[in-house]
Coordinates of C-alpha atoms in Angstrom, one line a residue:
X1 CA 57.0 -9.8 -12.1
X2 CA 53.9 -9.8 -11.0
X3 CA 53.1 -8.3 -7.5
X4 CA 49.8 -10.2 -6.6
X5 CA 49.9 -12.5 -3.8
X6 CA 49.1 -16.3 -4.3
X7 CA 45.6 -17.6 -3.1
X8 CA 45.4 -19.0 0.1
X9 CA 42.7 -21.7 -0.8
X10 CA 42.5 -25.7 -0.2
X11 CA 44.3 -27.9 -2.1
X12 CA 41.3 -29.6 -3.1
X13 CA 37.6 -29.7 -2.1
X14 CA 34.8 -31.7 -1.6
X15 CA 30.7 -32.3 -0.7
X16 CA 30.4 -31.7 2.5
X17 CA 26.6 -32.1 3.6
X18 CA 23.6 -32.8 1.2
X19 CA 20.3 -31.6 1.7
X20 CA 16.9 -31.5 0.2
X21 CA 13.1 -30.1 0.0
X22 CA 10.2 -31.8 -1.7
X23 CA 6.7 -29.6 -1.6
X24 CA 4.4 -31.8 0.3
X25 CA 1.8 -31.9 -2.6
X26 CA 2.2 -34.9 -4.1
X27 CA 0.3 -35.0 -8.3
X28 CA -0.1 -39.0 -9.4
X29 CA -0.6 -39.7 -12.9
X30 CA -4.1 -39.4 -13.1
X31 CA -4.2 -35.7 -12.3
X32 CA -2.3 -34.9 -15.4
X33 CA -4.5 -37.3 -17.2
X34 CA -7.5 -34.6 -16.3
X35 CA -5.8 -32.4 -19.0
X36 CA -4.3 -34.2 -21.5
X37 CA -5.1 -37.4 -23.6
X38 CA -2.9 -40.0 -22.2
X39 CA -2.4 -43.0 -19.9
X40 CA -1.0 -43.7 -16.7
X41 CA 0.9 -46.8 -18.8
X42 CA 1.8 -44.6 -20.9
X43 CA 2.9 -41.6 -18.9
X44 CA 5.3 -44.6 -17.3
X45 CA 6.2 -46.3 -20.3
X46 CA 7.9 -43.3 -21.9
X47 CA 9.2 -41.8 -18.9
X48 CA 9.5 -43.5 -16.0
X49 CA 7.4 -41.1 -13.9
X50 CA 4.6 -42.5 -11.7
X51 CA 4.1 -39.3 -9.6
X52 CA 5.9 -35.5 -8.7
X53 CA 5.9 -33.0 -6.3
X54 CA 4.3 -29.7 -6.8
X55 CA 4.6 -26.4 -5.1
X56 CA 2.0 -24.5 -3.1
X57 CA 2.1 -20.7 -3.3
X58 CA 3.9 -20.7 0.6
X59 CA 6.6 -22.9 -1.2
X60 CA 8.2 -20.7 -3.4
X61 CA 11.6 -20.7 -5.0
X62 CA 13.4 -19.3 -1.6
X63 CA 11.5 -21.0 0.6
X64 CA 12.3 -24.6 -0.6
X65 CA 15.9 -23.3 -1.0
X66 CA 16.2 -22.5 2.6
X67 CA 14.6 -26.2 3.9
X68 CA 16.9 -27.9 1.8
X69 CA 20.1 -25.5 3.0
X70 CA 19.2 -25.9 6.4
X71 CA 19.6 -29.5 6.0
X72 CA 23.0 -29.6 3.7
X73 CA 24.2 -27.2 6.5
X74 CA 23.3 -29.4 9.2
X75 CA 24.6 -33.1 7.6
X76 CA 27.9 -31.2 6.9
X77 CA 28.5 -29.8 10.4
X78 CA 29.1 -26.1 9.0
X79 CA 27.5 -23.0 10.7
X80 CA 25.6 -20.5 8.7
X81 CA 28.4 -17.6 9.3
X82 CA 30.7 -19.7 7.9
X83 CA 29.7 -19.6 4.3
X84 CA 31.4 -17.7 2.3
X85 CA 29.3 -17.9 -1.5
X86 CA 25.7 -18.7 -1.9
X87 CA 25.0 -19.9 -5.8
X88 CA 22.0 -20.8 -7.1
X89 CA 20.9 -22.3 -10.3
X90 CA 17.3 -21.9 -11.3
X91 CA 15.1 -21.0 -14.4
X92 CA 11.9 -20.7 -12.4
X93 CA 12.7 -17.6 -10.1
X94 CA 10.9 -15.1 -12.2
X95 CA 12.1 -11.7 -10.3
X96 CA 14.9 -10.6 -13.2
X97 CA 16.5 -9.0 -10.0
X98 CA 18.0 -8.9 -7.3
X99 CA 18.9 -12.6 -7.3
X100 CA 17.2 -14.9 -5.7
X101 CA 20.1 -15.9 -3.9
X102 CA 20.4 -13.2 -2.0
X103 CA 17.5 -13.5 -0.1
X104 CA 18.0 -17.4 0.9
X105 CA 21.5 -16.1 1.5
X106 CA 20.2 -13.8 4.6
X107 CA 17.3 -16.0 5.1
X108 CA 19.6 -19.2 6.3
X109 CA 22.2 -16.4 8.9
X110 CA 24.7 -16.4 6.5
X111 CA 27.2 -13.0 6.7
X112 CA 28.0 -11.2 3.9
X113 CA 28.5 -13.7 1.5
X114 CA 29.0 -13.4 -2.3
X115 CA 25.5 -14.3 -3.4
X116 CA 24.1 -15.2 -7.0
X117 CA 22.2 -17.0 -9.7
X118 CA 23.0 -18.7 -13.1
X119 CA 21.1 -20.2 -15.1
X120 CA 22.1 -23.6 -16.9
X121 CA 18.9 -25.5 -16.7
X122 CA 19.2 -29.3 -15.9
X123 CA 23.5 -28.7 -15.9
X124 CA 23.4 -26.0 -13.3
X125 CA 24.2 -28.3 -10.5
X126 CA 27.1 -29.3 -12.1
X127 CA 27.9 -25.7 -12.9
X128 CA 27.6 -24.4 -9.9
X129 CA 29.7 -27.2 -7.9
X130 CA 32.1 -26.6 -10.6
X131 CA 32.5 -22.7 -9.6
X132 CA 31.9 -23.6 -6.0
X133 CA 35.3 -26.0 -6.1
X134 CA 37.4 -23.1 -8.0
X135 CA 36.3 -20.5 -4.9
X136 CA 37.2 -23.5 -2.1
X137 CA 40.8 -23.8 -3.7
X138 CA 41.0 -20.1 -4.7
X139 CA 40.5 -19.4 -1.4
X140 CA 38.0 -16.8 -2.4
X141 CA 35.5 -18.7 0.2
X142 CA 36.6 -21.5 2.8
X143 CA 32.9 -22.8 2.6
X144 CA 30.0 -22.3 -0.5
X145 CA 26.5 -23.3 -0.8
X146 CA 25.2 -25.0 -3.8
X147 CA 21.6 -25.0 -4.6
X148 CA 20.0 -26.5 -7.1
X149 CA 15.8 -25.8 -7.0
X150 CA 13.0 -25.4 -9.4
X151 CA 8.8 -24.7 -9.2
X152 CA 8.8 -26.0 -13.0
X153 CA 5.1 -26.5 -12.2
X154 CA 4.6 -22.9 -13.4
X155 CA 6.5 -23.3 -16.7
X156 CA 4.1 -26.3 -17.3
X157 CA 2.1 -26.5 -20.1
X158 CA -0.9 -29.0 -18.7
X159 CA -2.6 -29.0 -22.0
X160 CA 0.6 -29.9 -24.0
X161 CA 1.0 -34.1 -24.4
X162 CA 4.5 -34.3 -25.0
X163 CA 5.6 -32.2 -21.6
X164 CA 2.7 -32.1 -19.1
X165 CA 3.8 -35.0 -17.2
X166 CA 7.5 -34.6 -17.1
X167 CA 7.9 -31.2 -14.2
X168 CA 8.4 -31.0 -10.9
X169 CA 9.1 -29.0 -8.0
X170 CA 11.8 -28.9 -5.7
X171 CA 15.1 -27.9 -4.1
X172 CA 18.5 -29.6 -3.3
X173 CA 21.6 -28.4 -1.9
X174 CA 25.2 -29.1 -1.2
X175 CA 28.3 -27.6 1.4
X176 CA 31.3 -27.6 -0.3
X177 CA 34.3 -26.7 1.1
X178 CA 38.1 -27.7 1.9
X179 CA 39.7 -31.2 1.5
X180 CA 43.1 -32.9 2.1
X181 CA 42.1 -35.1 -1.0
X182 CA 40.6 -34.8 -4.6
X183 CA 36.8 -35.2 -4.1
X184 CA 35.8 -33.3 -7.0
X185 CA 37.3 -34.2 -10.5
X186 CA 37.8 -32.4 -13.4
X187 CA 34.6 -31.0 -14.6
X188 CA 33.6 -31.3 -18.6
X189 CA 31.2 -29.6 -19.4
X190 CA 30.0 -27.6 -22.5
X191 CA 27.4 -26.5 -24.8
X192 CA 25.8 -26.6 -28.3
X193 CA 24.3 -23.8 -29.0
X194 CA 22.7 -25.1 -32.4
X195 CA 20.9 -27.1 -30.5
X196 CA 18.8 -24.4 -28.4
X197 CA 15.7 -24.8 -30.1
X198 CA 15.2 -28.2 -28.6
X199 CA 14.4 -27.4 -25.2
X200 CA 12.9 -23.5 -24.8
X201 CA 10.3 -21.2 -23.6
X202 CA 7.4 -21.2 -25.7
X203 CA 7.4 -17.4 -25.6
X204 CA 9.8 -14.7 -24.6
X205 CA 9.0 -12.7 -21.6
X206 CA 9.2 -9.4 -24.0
X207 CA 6.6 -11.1 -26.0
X208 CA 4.5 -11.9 -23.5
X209 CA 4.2 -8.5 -21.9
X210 CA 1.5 -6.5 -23.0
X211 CA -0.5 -9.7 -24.7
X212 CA -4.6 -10.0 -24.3
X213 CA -5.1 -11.3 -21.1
X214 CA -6.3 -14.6 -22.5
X215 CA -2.6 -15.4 -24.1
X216 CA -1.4 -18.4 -22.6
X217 CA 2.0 -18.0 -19.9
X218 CA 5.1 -18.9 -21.5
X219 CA 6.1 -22.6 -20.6
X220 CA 9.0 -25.7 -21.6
X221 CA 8.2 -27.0 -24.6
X222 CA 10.9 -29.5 -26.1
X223 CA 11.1 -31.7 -29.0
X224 CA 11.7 -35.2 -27.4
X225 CA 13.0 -37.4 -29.7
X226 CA 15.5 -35.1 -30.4
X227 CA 16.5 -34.4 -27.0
X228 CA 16.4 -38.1 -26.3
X229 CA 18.9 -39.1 -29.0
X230 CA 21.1 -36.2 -28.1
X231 CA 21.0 -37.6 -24.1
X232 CA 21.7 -40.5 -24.6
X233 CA 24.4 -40.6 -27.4
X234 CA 26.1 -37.8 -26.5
X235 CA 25.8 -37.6 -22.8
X236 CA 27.5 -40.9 -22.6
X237 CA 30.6 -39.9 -23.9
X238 CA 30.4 -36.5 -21.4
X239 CA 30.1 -39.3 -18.9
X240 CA 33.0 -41.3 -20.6
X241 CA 35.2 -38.4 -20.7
X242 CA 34.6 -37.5 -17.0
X243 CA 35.6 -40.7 -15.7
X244 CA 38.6 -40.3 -18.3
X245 CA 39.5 -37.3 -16.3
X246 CA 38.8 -38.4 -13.2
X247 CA 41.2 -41.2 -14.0
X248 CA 38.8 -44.4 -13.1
X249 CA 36.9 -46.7 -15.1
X250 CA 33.2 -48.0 -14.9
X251 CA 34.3 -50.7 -12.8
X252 CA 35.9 -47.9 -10.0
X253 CA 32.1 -46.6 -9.5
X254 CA 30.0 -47.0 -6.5
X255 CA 27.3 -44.3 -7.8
X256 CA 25.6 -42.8 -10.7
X257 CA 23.6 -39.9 -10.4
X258 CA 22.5 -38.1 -13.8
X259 CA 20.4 -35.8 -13.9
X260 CA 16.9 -37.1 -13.3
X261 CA 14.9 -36.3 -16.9
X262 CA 13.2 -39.9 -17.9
X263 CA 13.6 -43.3 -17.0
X264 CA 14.4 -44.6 -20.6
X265 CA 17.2 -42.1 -20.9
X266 CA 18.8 -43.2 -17.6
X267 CA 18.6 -46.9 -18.5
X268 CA 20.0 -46.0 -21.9
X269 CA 22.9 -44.1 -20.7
X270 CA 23.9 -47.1 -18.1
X271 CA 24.1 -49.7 -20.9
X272 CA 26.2 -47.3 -23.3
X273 CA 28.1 -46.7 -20.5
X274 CA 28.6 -50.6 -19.2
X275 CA 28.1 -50.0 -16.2
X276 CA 29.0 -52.9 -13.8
X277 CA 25.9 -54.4 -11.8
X278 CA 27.7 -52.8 -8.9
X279 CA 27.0 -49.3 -9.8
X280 CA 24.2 -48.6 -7.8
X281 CA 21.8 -45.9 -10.0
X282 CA 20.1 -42.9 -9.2
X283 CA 16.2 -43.0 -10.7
X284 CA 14.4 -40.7 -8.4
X285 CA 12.5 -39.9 -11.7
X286 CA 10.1 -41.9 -10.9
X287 CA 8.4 -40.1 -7.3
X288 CA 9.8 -36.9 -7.9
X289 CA 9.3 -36.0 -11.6
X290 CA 12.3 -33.8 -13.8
X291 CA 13.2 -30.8 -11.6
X292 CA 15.7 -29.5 -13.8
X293 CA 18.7 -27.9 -11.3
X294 CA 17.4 -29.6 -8.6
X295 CA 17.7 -33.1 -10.5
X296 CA 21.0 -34.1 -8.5
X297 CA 21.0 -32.6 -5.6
X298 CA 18.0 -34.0 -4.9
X299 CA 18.4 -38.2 -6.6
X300 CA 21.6 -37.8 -4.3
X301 CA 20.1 -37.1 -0.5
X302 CA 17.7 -39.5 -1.3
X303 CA 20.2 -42.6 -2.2
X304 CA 22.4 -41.5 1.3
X305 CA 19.1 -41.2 3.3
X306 CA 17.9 -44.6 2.5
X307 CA 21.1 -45.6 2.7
X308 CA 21.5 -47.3 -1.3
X309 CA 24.8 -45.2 -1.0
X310 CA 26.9 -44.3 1.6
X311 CA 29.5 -41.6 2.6
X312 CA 32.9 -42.2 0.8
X313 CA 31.3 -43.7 -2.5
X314 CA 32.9 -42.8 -5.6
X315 CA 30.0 -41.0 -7.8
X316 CA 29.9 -40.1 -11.4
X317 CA 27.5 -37.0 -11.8
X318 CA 26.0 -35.0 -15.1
X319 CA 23.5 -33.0 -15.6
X320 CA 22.2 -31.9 -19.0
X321 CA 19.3 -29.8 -20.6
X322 CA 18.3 -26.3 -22.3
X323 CA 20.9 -25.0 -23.9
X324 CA 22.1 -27.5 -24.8
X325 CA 24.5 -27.4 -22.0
X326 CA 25.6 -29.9 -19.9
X327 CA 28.3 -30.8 -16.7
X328 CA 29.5 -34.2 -15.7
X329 CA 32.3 -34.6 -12.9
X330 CA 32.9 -37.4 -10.8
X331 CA 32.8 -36.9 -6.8
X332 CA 33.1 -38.5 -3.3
X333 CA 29.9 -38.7 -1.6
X334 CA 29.4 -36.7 2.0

């Protein structure tokens, strides 16, 4: 018989506060029209995306991460010392170590928390709720911070057509911590790892090293028809099978918040899924661009602070990217 003690966790958990950070440069259209051949009706037509936020050099990766912290910290009610796990999920911190999340960790008073990164591209929100909830009802941490962020502006590619208009910059964050109630389904999520060509760096950081100085930075490249197809046909049924899990239907929704890529794929994911008129929809793609991790974090403060969704709604959440990996779980919104 074993002699290790049961965890002393919650029974369930939930979002507690929401928070997020948008870099107060805001790029229209038109600038990325300066270095690629393409029109604003196009740029929209295909995506969705009128304008996105870009980083200045004083906003970096832990800066925007602490803004948006500070705020999910506040709306939740829950004191810095109090957090027990900081996790952050980002591809653009480029300092292989320590992690990042370390820093924001100390940066917003927390004490001694467990602190790191992962990286799951446009599913590490979902990922990093999903290990957030286990620590809550381990009882490994009473409270956790979840940040999603992203400075995809310097993985861009401005001269490449297919990609120049989609990144932006930002950071969103959640509280999680202990509930009387499940807020927080099951999570499916997964990967296909045939599939990993479709959304990569152009060139591997080994590669790059050592290059003439005129080799061009590594950057996202994707092939978008591909990815599109695979969105929208397969990330339905994720979607499908979280709400199996969750144990609701379409028609039990008050929310849906995927993860913000393009406007076509949104739209096409609400009619495969049937969505009821009711379902109010998340398309912050539009002002704020595809900010990868940040995505949901982000689409979600900004439906609660202009109140198209309120605390207590019922919320079906995925996120999906490089990888191909991708998260979907249905929640209660703070």
């Amino acid at each position: 018989m074993s002699k290790i003690k049961p965890a002393k966790g919650s029974p369930y958990a939930r979002i507690l506060g929401v928070g997020g950070y948008r870099p107060t440069r805001v790029v229209p259209n038109e600038v990325i029209l300066e270095t690629i051949d393409s029109s604003d009706e196009w740029i929209r037509s295909r995506s969705g995306i009128a304008t996105r936020h870009w980083a200045s050099p004083q906003e970096t990766v832990a800066a925007m991460s602490v803004e948006a912290s500070g705020k999910a910290l506040a709306d939740a009610g829950v004191a810095p010392e109090q957090i027990g796990a900081v996790i952050v999920s980002t591809v653009s911190h480029f300092k292989q170590t320590p992690a990042v999340a370390t820093e924001i960790a100390h940066r917003v008073g927390a004490v001694k928390p467990a602190a790191f990164d992962i990286s799951a591209g446009c599913a590490g929100f979902g990922y990093g709720l999903t290990l957030a909830k286990g620590m809550v009802v381990e009882g490994s941490a009473e409270y956790v911070l979840v940040i999603g962020v992203e400075r995809l502006s310097d993985l861009t590619d401005l001269e490449d057509r297919a990609t120049a208009f989609l990144f932006g910059d930002g950071a969103g964050a959640v509280v999680v911590g202990p509930s009387d109630e499940p807020a927080i389904g099951p999570t499916v999520w997964g990967s296909e790892g045939d599939k990993s060509d479709t959304i990569k760096q152009t060139v591997p950081w080994d590669e790059y090293l050592g290059k003439d100085a005129g080799e061009k930075f590594p950057a996202i490249t994707q092939e978008g028809q591909a990815v599109f197809r695979w969105a929208v046909f397969e990330m339905a049924k994720v979607a499908q099978q979280a709400l199996d899990a969750a144990g609701i239907t379409a028609q039990d929704l008050d929310v849906f918040i995927p993860h913000q890529a393009n406007m076509r794929i949104i739209d096409s994911m609400v009619k495969t899924l049937k969505l009821p008129e009711h379902v109010t929809v998340a398309r912050d793609v539009e002002t704020t661009g595809n900010t990868s991790a940040a995505s949901i974090p982000l689409a979600m403060e900004r439906l609660l602070a202009t109140g198209a969704a309120k605390s207590g709604d019922t919320a079906l959440v995925i996120g999906f990217g490089a990888g191909l990996v991708y998260a979907a779980t249905v929640v209660t919104l703070p």
